[in-house]
CSV table of C-alpha atoms in Angstrom, one decimal:
chain,number,residue,atom,x,y,z
A,19,MET,CA,-10.9,16.0,22.8
A,20,THR,CA,-13.5,18.6,21.9
A,21,VAL,CA,-13.6,21.8,23.9
A,22,ASP,CA,-17.2,20.9,25.0
A,23,LEU,CA,-16.1,17.6,26.5
A,24,LEU,CA,-13.2,19.3,28.4
A,25,GLU,CA,-15.6,22.0,29.6
A,26,LYS,CA,-18.0,19.4,30.8
A,27,ARG,CA,-15.2,17.6,32.7
A,28,LEU,CA,-14.2,20.9,34.4
A,29,GLN,CA,-17.8,21.7,35.4
A,30,GLU,CA,-18.2,18.2,36.9
A,31,LEU,CA,-14.7,17.9,38.3
A,32,ASP,CA,-14.8,16.4,41.8
A,33,VAL,CA,-12.8,18.8,44.0
A,34,GLU,CA,-12.8,19.0,47.7
A,35,THR,CA,-14.8,22.2,48.1
A,36,PRO,CA,-14.8,24.1,51.4
A,37,ASP,CA,-18.0,24.0,53.4
A,38,ALA,CA,-19.8,27.2,52.4
A,39,GLY,CA,-21.7,27.3,55.7
A,40,ARG,CA,-18.6,27.0,57.8
A,41,VAL,CA,-16.8,29.7,55.7
A,42,SER,CA,-19.8,32.0,55.9
A,43,ALA,CA,-20.0,31.6,59.7
A,44,ARG,CA,-16.4,32.5,60.1
A,45,VAL,CA,-16.7,35.5,57.8
A,46,LEU,CA,-19.7,36.8,59.6
A,47,ALA,CA,-18.0,36.2,62.9
A,48,HIS,CA,-14.9,38.0,61.9
A,49,ARG,CA,-16.2,41.0,60.0
A,50,ALA,CA,-15.4,44.4,61.4
A,51,PRO,CA,-18.2,46.3,63.1
A,52,ARG,CA,-19.7,49.0,61.0
A,53,PRO,CA,-18.2,52.4,61.8
A,54,SER,CA,-20.7,54.6,63.4
A,55,ARG,CA,-21.3,58.0,61.9
A,56,ARG,CA,-22.7,59.4,65.1
A,57,ARG,CA,-21.1,59.3,68.5
A,58,VAL,CA,-23.2,57.6,71.0
A,59,SER,CA,-22.5,58.5,74.6
A,60,ARG,CA,-20.9,55.7,76.7
A,61,LEU,CA,-23.8,56.2,79.1
A,62,VAL,CA,-26.2,54.9,76.4
A,63,SER,CA,-23.9,52.5,74.6
A,64,VAL,CA,-22.9,50.4,77.5
A,65,PRO,CA,-26.5,49.4,78.6
A,66,VAL,CA,-27.3,48.8,74.9
A,67,ALA,CA,-24.2,46.6,74.6
A,68,ILE,CA,-25.1,44.7,77.7
A,69,ALA,CA,-28.7,44.2,76.5
A,70,LEU,CA,-27.3,43.0,73.1
A,71,VAL,CA,-25.0,40.5,74.8
A,72,VAL,CA,-27.9,39.2,76.9
A,73,VAL,CA,-30.0,38.8,73.8
A,74,LEU,CA,-27.2,36.9,72.1
A,75,VAL,CA,-26.6,34.7,75.1
A,76,VAL,CA,-30.3,33.9,75.3
A,77,TYR,CA,-30.4,33.2,71.6
A,78,PHE,CA,-27.4,30.9,71.5
A,79,VAL,CA,-27.1,29.2,74.8
A,80,PRO,CA,-29.2,26.1,74.8
A,81,ALA,CA,-32.3,26.0,76.9
A,82,ALA,CA,-32.7,22.3,77.1
A,83,ASP,CA,-32.6,20.7,80.5
A,84,LEU,CA,-30.1,18.0,81.2
A,85,ALA,CA,-31.2,14.5,81.5
A,86,ILE,CA,-32.1,13.0,84.9
A,87,ALA,CA,-30.5,9.6,84.7
A,88,ASP,CA,-33.4,7.5,85.9
A,89,LYS,CA,-35.7,9.0,83.3
A,90,ALA,CA,-33.3,8.5,80.4
A,91,PRO,CA,-34.7,6.1,77.8
A,92,TRP,CA,-31.3,4.6,76.9
A,93,GLY,CA,-29.6,1.7,78.6
A,94,GLY,CA,-26.1,1.2,79.8
A,95,GLU,CA,-25.2,-0.7,76.7
A,96,VAL,CA,-25.8,2.3,74.5
A,97,LEU,CA,-23.8,4.5,76.9
A,98,GLN,CA,-20.9,2.2,76.7
A,99,TRP,CA,-20.9,2.1,72.9
A,100,ALA,CA,-21.1,5.9,72.8
A,101,GLY,CA,-18.4,6.3,75.4
A,102,LEU,CA,-20.8,8.3,77.6
A,103,VAL,CA,-20.7,6.3,80.8
A,104,GLY,CA,-18.8,9.1,82.6
A,105,ALA,CA,-21.2,11.7,81.3
A,106,LYS,CA,-24.5,9.9,81.7
A,107,ASP,CA,-26.0,12.7,83.8
A,108,ARG,CA,-24.9,15.3,81.2
A,109,ILE,CA,-26.9,14.0,78.3
A,110,THR,CA,-29.7,16.2,77.0
A,111,VAL,CA,-33.0,14.3,76.8
A,112,VAL,CA,-34.6,15.0,73.4
A,113,ASN,CA,-37.1,12.2,72.7
A,114,SER,CA,-38.4,13.6,69.4
A,115,SER,CA,-39.5,11.5,66.5
A,116,VAL,CA,-40.0,11.8,62.8
A,117,SER,CA,-41.4,9.4,60.2
A,118,SER,CA,-40.8,9.1,56.5
A,119,SER,CA,-41.1,6.2,54.0
A,120,GLY,CA,-42.5,4.0,56.8
A,121,TYR,CA,-39.5,4.4,59.1
A,122,THR,CA,-39.6,6.3,62.4
A,123,LEU,CA,-36.4,7.8,63.8
A,124,THR,CA,-36.3,8.9,67.4
A,125,LEU,CA,-33.6,11.2,68.7
A,126,GLN,CA,-33.5,10.2,72.3
A,127,GLY,CA,-30.6,12.2,73.6
A,128,ALA,CA,-27.6,14.3,72.6
A,129,TYR,CA,-24.3,15.1,74.1
A,130,ALA,CA,-21.5,17.4,73.0
A,131,ASP,CA,-18.1,18.2,74.4
A,132,SER,CA,-14.9,19.7,72.9
A,133,THR,CA,-14.0,16.4,71.2
A,134,ARG,CA,-17.2,15.3,69.6
A,135,THR,CA,-21.0,15.4,69.4
A,136,VAL,CA,-22.9,12.2,70.1
A,137,LEU,CA,-26.5,11.4,69.3
A,138,LEU,CA,-28.5,8.5,70.9
A,139,MET,CA,-31.0,7.3,68.4
A,140,HIS,CA,-33.6,4.6,67.9
A,141,VAL,CA,-34.9,3.4,64.5
A,142,ASP,CA,-38.1,1.4,63.9
A,143,PRO,CA,-38.2,-0.8,61.9
A,144,LEU,CA,-34.5,-1.8,61.9
A,145,ALA,CA,-32.3,0.1,59.4
A,146,ASP,CA,-28.9,1.6,59.1
A,147,LEU,CA,-28.7,5.4,59.1
A,148,TRP,CA,-25.0,5.9,58.1
A,149,ILE,CA,-25.5,6.9,54.5
A,150,ASN,CA,-24.9,10.6,54.0
A,151,THR,CA,-26.0,11.4,57.6
A,152,SER,CA,-24.9,14.8,58.9
A,153,ILE,CA,-25.8,17.5,61.4
A,154,THR,CA,-25.9,21.2,60.9
A,155,ASP,CA,-25.9,24.0,63.5
A,156,GLN,CA,-27.7,27.2,63.7
A,157,PHE,CA,-25.2,28.8,61.4
A,158,PHE,CA,-25.9,26.1,58.8
A,159,ARG,CA,-22.4,24.7,59.2
A,160,SER,CA,-22.4,21.0,58.6
A,161,TYR,CA,-20.5,18.4,60.6
A,162,ARG,CA,-19.6,15.0,59.3
A,163,MET,CA,-20.3,11.7,61.0
A,164,SER,CA,-17.2,10.1,62.4
A,165,GLY,CA,-18.5,6.8,63.8
A,166,GLY,CA,-21.3,5.0,65.4
A,167,SER,CA,-22.7,1.7,66.7
A,168,GLU,CA,-26.0,0.0,66.4
A,169,ASN,CA,-27.8,-2.9,68.0
A,170,LEU,CA,-29.4,-4.7,65.1
A,171,ASN,CA,-31.8,-6.5,67.4
A,172,THR,CA,-33.2,-3.4,69.1
A,173,GLY,CA,-32.7,-0.5,66.7
A,174,ASP,CA,-30.8,1.5,69.4
A,175,MET,CA,-27.8,3.3,68.1
A,176,SER,CA,-25.2,5.9,68.9
A,177,MET,CA,-23.9,8.3,66.3
A,178,GLN,CA,-20.7,10.4,66.7
A,179,PHE,CA,-19.9,13.6,64.8
A,180,GLU,CA,-17.1,16.1,64.5
A,181,PRO,CA,-16.8,18.5,67.4
A,182,LEU,CA,-18.8,21.7,67.3
A,183,ALA,CA,-16.9,24.8,66.0
A,184,TRP,CA,-16.7,28.2,67.6
A,185,PRO,CA,-18.8,29.7,69.0
A,186,ASP,CA,-21.0,26.7,69.5
A,187,ALA,CA,-18.1,25.0,71.3
A,188,ILE,CA,-18.6,27.6,74.1
A,189,THR,CA,-22.2,28.6,73.9
A,190,GLY,CA,-23.9,25.3,72.9
A,191,ALA,CA,-25.8,24.8,69.7
A,192,ARG,CA,-29.1,24.2,68.1
A,193,ILE,CA,-28.4,21.2,65.9
A,194,THR,CA,-30.4,19.5,63.2
A,195,LEU,CA,-29.8,15.9,62.2
A,196,HIS,CA,-30.3,15.2,58.5
A,197,VAL,CA,-30.9,11.7,57.3
A,198,PRO,CA,-31.6,11.6,53.5
A,199,GLN,CA,-31.7,7.8,53.2
A,200,LEU,CA,-31.2,4.7,55.1
A,201,GLU,CA,-30.4,1.1,54.4
A,202,THR,CA,-32.5,-1.9,55.4
A,203,PRO,CA,-30.9,-5.1,56.8
A,204,SER,CA,-31.3,-6.6,53.4
A,205,HIS,CA,-29.1,-3.7,52.0
A,206,GLU,CA,-31.9,-1.9,50.2
A,207,THR,CA,-31.8,1.8,50.2
A,208,VAL,CA,-34.8,3.8,51.4
A,209,ALA,CA,-35.0,7.4,50.5
A,210,GLY,CA,-36.8,9.8,52.7
A,211,THR,CA,-36.5,13.0,54.7
A,212,TRP,CA,-35.8,12.6,58.4
A,213,GLU,CA,-34.8,15.8,60.2
A,214,LEU,CA,-34.6,16.1,64.0
A,215,THR,CA,-33.5,19.0,66.1
A,216,ALA,CA,-32.0,19.4,69.5
A,217,THR,CA,-30.6,22.1,71.6
A,218,LEU,CA,-27.6,21.1,73.6
A,219,GLY,CA,-24.8,22.5,75.7
A,220,VAL,CA,-21.2,21.7,75.4
A,221,ASP,CA,-18.8,20.4,78.0
A,222,VAL,CA,-15.7,22.5,77.5
A,223,ALA,CA,-12.5,20.6,78.0
A,224,LYS,CA,-10.4,21.5,81.1
A,225,SER,CA,-6.6,21.3,80.9
A,226,LEU,CA,-4.4,19.4,83.3
A,227,ARG,CA,-0.7,19.6,83.9
A,228,SER,CA,1.2,17.4,81.5
A,229,PRO,CA,3.1,14.4,82.8
A,230,ALA,CA,6.9,14.2,82.7
A,231,PRO,CA,8.5,13.0,79.4
A,232,GLY,CA,9.9,9.6,78.9
A,233,ASP,CA,12.3,7.6,76.7
A,234,LEU,CA,12.0,4.2,75.2
A,235,GLY,CA,15.1,3.2,73.2
A,236,PRO,CA,15.8,5.9,70.6
A,237,ALA,CA,12.3,7.4,71.0
A,238,HIS,CA,11.6,10.4,73.2
A,239,PHE,CA,8.1,11.0,74.3
A,240,SER,CA,6.8,14.3,75.6
A,241,PHE,CA,3.2,15.1,76.6
A,242,THR,CA,2.2,18.3,75.0
A,243,SER,CA,-1.4,18.6,76.5
A,244,VAL,CA,-3.8,16.7,78.7
A,245,SER,CA,-7.4,17.7,79.0
A,246,TYR,CA,-10.7,16.2,80.1
A,247,THR,CA,-14.4,16.6,79.9
A,248,PRO,CA,-17.0,14.5,81.9
A,249,ALA,CA,-17.0,12.0,79.0
A,250,THR,CA,-13.5,11.9,77.8
A,251,ILE,CA,-9.8,12.4,78.6
A,252,GLU,CA,-7.4,13.5,75.8
A,253,VAL,CA,-3.7,13.3,75.6
A,254,ASP,CA,-1.3,14.7,73.0
A,255,VAL,CA,2.0,13.0,72.7
A,256,HIS,CA,5.0,14.3,70.7
A,257,VAL,CA,7.5,11.6,69.6
A,258,THR,CA,11.0,12.3,68.3
A,259,GLY,CA,13.9,10.0,67.7
A,260,ALA,CA,11.9,7.3,65.8
A,261,SER,CA,10.3,7.6,62.4
A,262,ALA,CA,6.5,7.4,62.0
A,263,GLU,CA,7.1,4.3,59.8
A,264,ASP,CA,8.9,2.5,62.6
A,265,LEU,CA,6.4,3.6,65.2
A,266,ASN,CA,3.5,2.3,63.1
A,267,ARG,CA,5.1,-0.9,61.7
A,268,MET,CA,3.1,-3.9,62.5
A,269,VAL,CA,4.5,-6.3,65.0
A,270,PRO,CA,3.3,-9.5,66.8
A,271,GLY,CA,0.9,-8.6,69.6
A,272,ASN,CA,-1.2,-10.3,72.2
A,273,GLY,CA,-3.3,-13.3,71.1
A,274,GLY,CA,-1.4,-13.7,67.9
A,275,LYS,CA,-2.8,-10.5,66.4
A,276,GLU,CA,-0.5,-7.9,64.9
A,277,GLY,CA,-0.5,-4.4,66.1
A,278,PRO,CA,1.6,-1.2,65.7
A,279,ALA,CA,5.0,-1.1,67.4
A,280,LEU,CA,4.0,1.9,69.4
A,281,GLN,CA,0.9,1.4,71.7
A,282,ILE,CA,-0.5,4.2,73.8
A,283,GLU,CA,-3.2,2.9,76.1
A,284,MET,CA,-5.3,4.7,78.6
A,285,LEU,CA,-6.5,2.9,81.7
A,286,ASP,CA,-9.2,4.1,84.0
A,287,PRO,CA,-8.9,4.1,87.9
A,288,ASN,CA,-10.0,0.4,87.8
A,289,GLY,CA,-7.3,-0.6,85.4
A,290,GLN,CA,-9.6,-1.0,82.4
A,291,ILE,CA,-8.5,0.1,79.0
A,292,VAL,CA,-10.7,3.0,77.9
A,293,ASN,CA,-9.2,4.0,74.6
A,294,GLY,CA,-11.4,5.7,72.1
A,295,ASN,CA,-10.3,6.6,68.7
A,296,GLY,CA,-6.9,8.1,68.2
A,297,ALA,CA,-5.0,9.9,65.4
A,298,GLY,CA,-1.4,10.4,64.4
A,299,SER,CA,0.5,12.7,62.1
A,300,GLY,CA,4.2,12.8,61.3
A,301,ASP,CA,6.5,15.4,59.7
A,302,ASN,CA,10.2,16.2,59.7
A,303,GLY,CA,11.2,13.4,62.0
A,304,ALA,CA,8.6,14.0,64.7
A,305,THR,CA,5.3,12.3,65.1
A,306,ASP,CA,2.3,13.5,67.1
A,307,PHE,CA,-0.4,11.3,68.5
A,308,HIS,CA,-3.7,12.4,69.8
A,309,VAL,CA,-5.2,9.8,72.0
A,310,PHE,CA,-8.5,9.9,73.9
A,311,GLY,CA,-10.2,7.6,76.3
A,312,PHE,CA,-13.8,7.4,77.5
A,313,ARG,CA,-14.2,8.1,81.2
A,314,THR,CA,-16.2,5.7,83.2
A,315,GLY,CA,-17.1,7.8,86.2
A,316,GLY,CA,-15.9,10.6,88.5
A,317,GLY,CA,-12.4,11.7,89.2
A,318,GLY,CA,-9.4,9.6,89.9
A,319,ASN,CA,-6.0,8.5,88.6
A,320,TYR,CA,-5.9,7.5,84.9
A,321,VAL,CA,-2.8,5.9,83.5
A,322,VAL,CA,-1.3,6.6,80.1
A,323,ARG,CA,0.8,3.5,79.2
A,324,VAL,CA,3.3,3.9,76.4
A,325,SER,CA,4.7,0.7,75.0
A,326,TYR,CA,7.3,0.5,72.2
A,327,TYR,CA,7.9,-2.9,70.8
A,328,GLY,CA,11.4,-4.1,71.7
A,329,TYR,CA,12.1,-1.2,74.1
A,330,GLY,CA,9.6,-1.8,76.9
A,331,SER,CA,7.0,0.6,78.3
A,332,PHE,CA,6.4,3.3,80.9
A,333,ASP,CA,3.4,4.7,82.7
A,334,ARG,CA,2.3,8.2,83.5
A,335,VAL,CA,-0.5,9.1,85.8
A,336,VAL,CA,-3.1,11.8,85.1
A,337,SER,CA,-5.2,12.8,88.0
A,338,ILE,CA,-8.7,14.1,87.3
A,339,PRO,CA,-10.3,15.9,90.1
A,340,SER,CA,-13.7,14.7,91.4
B,22,MET,CA,-27.4,29.6,36.2
B,23,GLY,CA,-27.2,30.4,39.8
B,24,ALA,CA,-25.4,33.7,39.4
B,25,ALA,CA,-28.0,35.1,37.0
B,26,LEU,CA,-30.8,34.2,39.4
B,27,SER,CA,-29.1,35.9,42.3
B,28,LEU,CA,-28.5,39.0,40.1
B,29,THR,CA,-32.2,39.5,39.8
B,30,GLN,CA,-32.8,38.9,43.5
B,31,THR,CA,-30.0,41.1,44.8
B,32,THR,CA,-30.5,44.1,42.6
B,33,GLN,CA,-34.1,44.3,43.6
B,34,ALA,CA,-33.5,44.0,47.3
B,35,ALA,CA,-30.7,46.5,48.0
B,36,PRO,CA,-29.0,47.1,50.3
B,37,LEU,CA,-27.7,43.6,50.6
B,38,THR,CA,-26.7,42.4,54.0
B,39,ALA,CA,-23.5,40.4,54.8
B,40,GLU,CA,-25.7,37.4,55.6
B,41,GLU,CA,-27.5,37.6,52.3
B,42,LEU,CA,-24.2,38.0,50.4
B,43,CYS,CA,-22.8,34.9,52.0
B,44,ARG,CA,-26.0,32.9,51.6
B,45,ALA,CA,-26.2,33.8,47.9
B,46,HIS,CA,-22.6,33.5,46.9
B,47,ALA,CA,-20.5,31.5,49.4
B,48,ALA,CA,-21.1,28.2,47.7
B,49,SER,CA,-19.8,29.6,44.3
B,50,VAL,CA,-16.9,31.3,45.9
B,51,CYS,CA,-16.0,28.0,47.7
B,52,ARG,CA,-16.2,26.1,44.4
B,53,PHE,CA,-14.0,28.7,42.7
B,54,ALA,CA,-11.5,28.6,45.5
B,55,ALA,CA,-11.3,24.8,45.3
B,56,LEU,CA,-10.4,25.0,41.7
B,57,VAL,CA,-7.7,27.6,41.9
B,58,SER,CA,-6.1,26.5,45.2
B,59,PRO,CA,-3.4,23.9,45.5
B,60,SER,CA,-5.0,22.3,48.6
B,61,SER,CA,-8.3,22.2,50.4
B,62,ALA,CA,-6.8,24.2,53.3
B,63,ASP,CA,-5.7,26.9,50.9
B,64,ALA,CA,-9.1,26.8,49.3
B,65,GLU,CA,-10.8,27.4,52.6
B,66,ASP,CA,-8.4,30.3,53.4
B,67,LEU,CA,-9.1,31.9,50.0
B,68,ALA,CA,-12.8,31.6,50.2
B,69,GLN,CA,-12.8,33.1,53.7
B,70,GLU,CA,-10.5,35.9,52.8
B,71,ALA,CA,-12.4,36.7,49.6
B,72,LEU,CA,-15.8,36.8,51.4
B,73,LEU,CA,-14.4,38.7,54.3
B,74,ARG,CA,-13.1,41.4,51.9
B,75,ALA,CA,-16.4,41.6,50.2
B,76,VAL,CA,-18.4,41.8,53.5
B,77,ARG,CA,-16.1,44.5,54.8
B,78,SER,CA,-16.5,46.5,51.5
B,79,LEU,CA,-20.2,45.9,51.3
B,80,ARG,CA,-21.1,49.4,52.5
B,81,GLY,CA,-19.1,50.9,49.6
B,82,TYR,CA,-20.9,48.9,46.9
B,83,ASP,CA,-22.8,51.2,44.6
B,84,PRO,CA,-25.6,49.4,42.7
B,85,SER,CA,-25.6,52.2,40.0
B,86,ARG,CA,-22.0,51.2,39.0
B,87,GLY,CA,-22.7,47.6,38.2
B,88,SER,CA,-24.1,44.3,39.4
B,89,ILE,CA,-23.3,42.9,42.8
B,90,GLU,CA,-21.9,39.9,41.0
B,91,GLY,CA,-19.4,41.9,39.0
B,92,TRP,CA,-18.3,43.7,42.1
B,93,LEU,CA,-18.1,40.5,44.1
B,94,TRP,CA,-16.1,38.5,41.6
B,95,ARG,CA,-13.6,41.3,41.1
B,96,ILE,CA,-12.9,41.1,44.8
B,97,VAL,CA,-12.7,37.3,44.7
B,98,ALA,CA,-10.4,37.3,41.7
B,99,ASN,CA,-8.1,39.9,43.3
B,100,ALA,CA,-8.0,37.8,46.5
B,101,ALA,CA,-7.1,34.8,44.4
B,102,ARG,CA,-4.3,36.7,42.6
B,103,ASP,CA,-3.0,38.0,46.0
B,104,ALA,CA,-3.0,34.4,47.4
B,105,ALA,CA,-1.3,33.1,44.3
B,106,SER,CA,1.4,35.7,44.5
B,107,ARG,CA,2.0,34.8,48.1
B,108,ARG,CA,2.6,31.2,47.2
B,109,GLU,CA,6.0,30.7,45.6
B,110,ARG,CA,5.0,27.2,44.5
B,111,TRP,CA,2.7,28.7,41.9
B,112,ARG,CA,4.2,27.9,38.5
B,113,ASP,CA,3.7,30.5,35.9
B,114,ALA,CA,6.2,29.5,33.3
B,115,VAL,CA,4.8,26.6,31.3
B,116,VAL,CA,2.8,28.3,28.6
B,117,ARG,CA,2.5,26.5,25.4
B,118,LEU,CA,1.3,29.1,23.0
B,119,GLY,CA,2.0,27.0,20.0
B,120,ILE,CA,-0.8,24.6,20.7
B,121,ALA,CA,-3.5,27.1,21.4
B,122,THR,CA,-5.8,26.1,18.7
B,123,PRO,CA,-8.5,23.7,19.9
B,124,HIS,CA,-9.0,20.5,18.1
B,125,GLU,CA,-12.7,20.6,17.5
B,126,THR,CA,-13.3,17.0,16.8
B,127,GLU,CA,-10.8,14.3,17.2
B,128,SER,CA,-12.4,11.1,18.4
B,129,ALA,CA,-9.0,9.5,19.2
B,130,GLU,CA,-8.3,12.3,21.6
B,131,ASP,CA,-11.7,12.2,23.0
B,132,THR,CA,-11.3,8.5,23.8
B,133,VAL,CA,-7.8,8.9,25.3
B,134,LEU,CA,-8.5,11.9,27.4
B,135,ALA,CA,-12.0,10.9,28.5
B,136,ARG,CA,-10.3,8.0,30.3
B,137,LEU,CA,-8.1,10.3,32.4
B,138,GLY,CA,-9.4,10.4,35.9
B,139,ASP,CA,-10.3,13.4,38.0
B,140,PRO,CA,-7.0,13.3,40.0
B,141,VAL,CA,-5.0,13.8,36.7
B,142,LEU,CA,-7.3,16.6,35.7
B,143,ARG,CA,-7.0,18.3,39.1
B,144,ARG,CA,-3.2,17.9,39.0
B,145,GLU,CA,-2.8,19.4,35.5
B,146,LEU,CA,-5.2,22.2,36.3
B,147,SER,CA,-3.1,23.1,39.3
B,148,ARG,CA,-0.1,23.3,37.1
B,149,LEU,CA,-1.6,25.9,34.8
B,150,PRO,CA,-0.5,29.5,35.2
B,151,TRP,CA,-2.6,31.2,37.9
B,152,ARG,CA,-4.4,33.5,35.4
B,153,ASP,CA,-5.5,30.5,33.3
B,154,ARG,CA,-6.6,28.7,36.3
B,155,THR,CA,-8.5,31.7,37.6
B,156,LEU,CA,-10.3,32.1,34.2
B,157,LEU,CA,-11.3,28.4,34.2
B,158,ALA,CA,-12.4,28.5,37.8
B,159,LEU,CA,-14.5,31.5,37.3
B,160,ARG,CA,-16.1,30.1,34.2
B,161,TYR,CA,-16.5,26.4,35.2
B,162,GLY,CA,-16.3,26.5,38.9
B,163,ALA,CA,-18.3,29.6,39.7
B,164,ASP,CA,-20.4,29.2,36.6
B,165,LEU,CA,-20.1,32.8,35.4
B,166,ASP,CA,-20.8,33.8,31.9
B,167,MET,CA,-18.0,35.3,29.8
B,168,HIS,CA,-19.1,38.9,30.4
B,169,GLU,CA,-19.0,38.2,34.2
B,170,VAL,CA,-15.6,36.5,33.9
B,171,GLY,CA,-14.3,39.5,32.0
B,172,ALA,CA,-15.6,41.9,34.6
B,173,ALA,CA,-13.9,39.9,37.3
B,174,VAL,CA,-10.5,40.0,35.7
B,175,GLY,CA,-10.6,43.4,34.0
B,176,LEU,CA,-11.3,42.2,30.4
B,177,SER,CA,-14.1,42.6,27.9
B,178,GLY,CA,-16.4,39.7,27.5
B,179,ASP,CA,-14.8,38.8,24.1
B,180,SER,CA,-11.3,39.0,25.4
B,181,ALA,CA,-12.3,36.9,28.4
B,182,ALA,CA,-13.8,34.3,26.0
B,183,ARG,CA,-10.6,34.2,24.0
B,184,ALA,CA,-8.4,34.0,27.0
B,185,THR,CA,-10.5,31.2,28.4
B,186,ARG,CA,-10.3,29.3,25.2
B,187,ARG,CA,-6.5,29.6,25.3
B,188,ALA,CA,-6.5,28.4,28.8
B,189,LEU,CA,-8.6,25.4,27.8
B,190,ALA,CA,-6.3,24.6,25.0
B,191,ARG,CA,-3.2,24.7,27.3
B,192,LEU,CA,-5.0,22.4,29.7
B,193,ARG,CA,-6.0,20.1,26.9
B,194,ALA,CA,-2.4,20.0,25.6
B,195,ARG,CA,-1.1,19.1,29.1
B,196,LEU,CA,-3.6,16.3,29.4
B,197,LEU,CA,-2.6,14.9,26.0
B,198,GLU,CA,1.0,15.2,27.0
B,199,VAL,CA,0.4,13.3,30.2
B,200,ARG,CA,-1.4,10.5,28.3
B,201,SER,CA,1.3,10.2,25.7
């Protein structure tokens, strides 16, 4: 191999590079304050500091009004896809549009909490937006898309992104949606520039007391955290005594479909399963599961049902205040 | 090259702010960190640590003593060295000095090695001694010229060029060994 070819391979090597915007934001947030050469009296510095905080708060905290449900342009179907039924009166109405290459995208509404950011969109004519779609915040940090749903008859869709990082997760954020290309129903790619902005607040998760642990066969289940927002309920479960392979092995399930040996379901106060996406990770004989469900309304008793194939199941109740 | 462009911009517009420093160089630092770190998490930690050091030292930067890039990349290279020394899993022993002469044109090698995928290249890059890896990441990740690479690691431009060629040769030998 010539050196030139190897050099070229190195220059073009595909490596997972940290997000420069996110790193910059962290650096700028953590840098030490510049030492002052001149002493400023506390009498002067305190009001200045307060004024600065006020300016920062005004700058960062979103100014958008929350939606009034009966004026919202989206229907119940979209809220169900998006898992926002329980937070329907917390969605920021945006209703801004942009057109490019003959396609008009409308950002109808946006919602963010500690678990995710959700955009409610409409596209006309029909197209998919999933390709390379991302959002950035006011610090130019980018957030990847983690899921979405679309009605291919109406063009209504919901798009879900990674949760906002600090300090947005507390103060809210000014976000920009970037769509560089879309795909037609006949799978043709259409390039264009669609950018839409929104200012939204964030529903910070509140913690609840964790339920009592439980055992199923050799496996011991402890609940390490439970939290909720108006839209979601999250539960972290720590499992010992059974390997991740065994917990995740596929076994016969209801309706002839196979499913993992360990099932953690979340039921709302009406007994409906409201599981959203979950995630698991295992190391050194212990496995952690992060489970979240979409809330359907106000407070009440939600049930976390843990079932382990061959060993039965147990329920734990999580009470969310009204 | 991005670094040369920003050199012109930054030396004309002193003093540089932390925001400007990050905007101009964070992407290159991140790419460099990705090439010298064993994992994406380590890369992010390194990029953040290096930029944080630079930002905290920014007031001490004296434009009369050299370009902002030279100053910055010295900090970044030192941060990478410190990170490497903290990681015991860095392997610094496999140096094959006997195969340091590049094969300028060997079509058979070209054919064989061009077929090796990026994962193999990444793996073998990660197994190089940290100094080799730093040189290659500065040159090909951060896109610095040899003078700038040398300034970052305390070598002259010529010495940096020779060291980089040796690092390339070691990497090439590793790749050929994997293939055989």
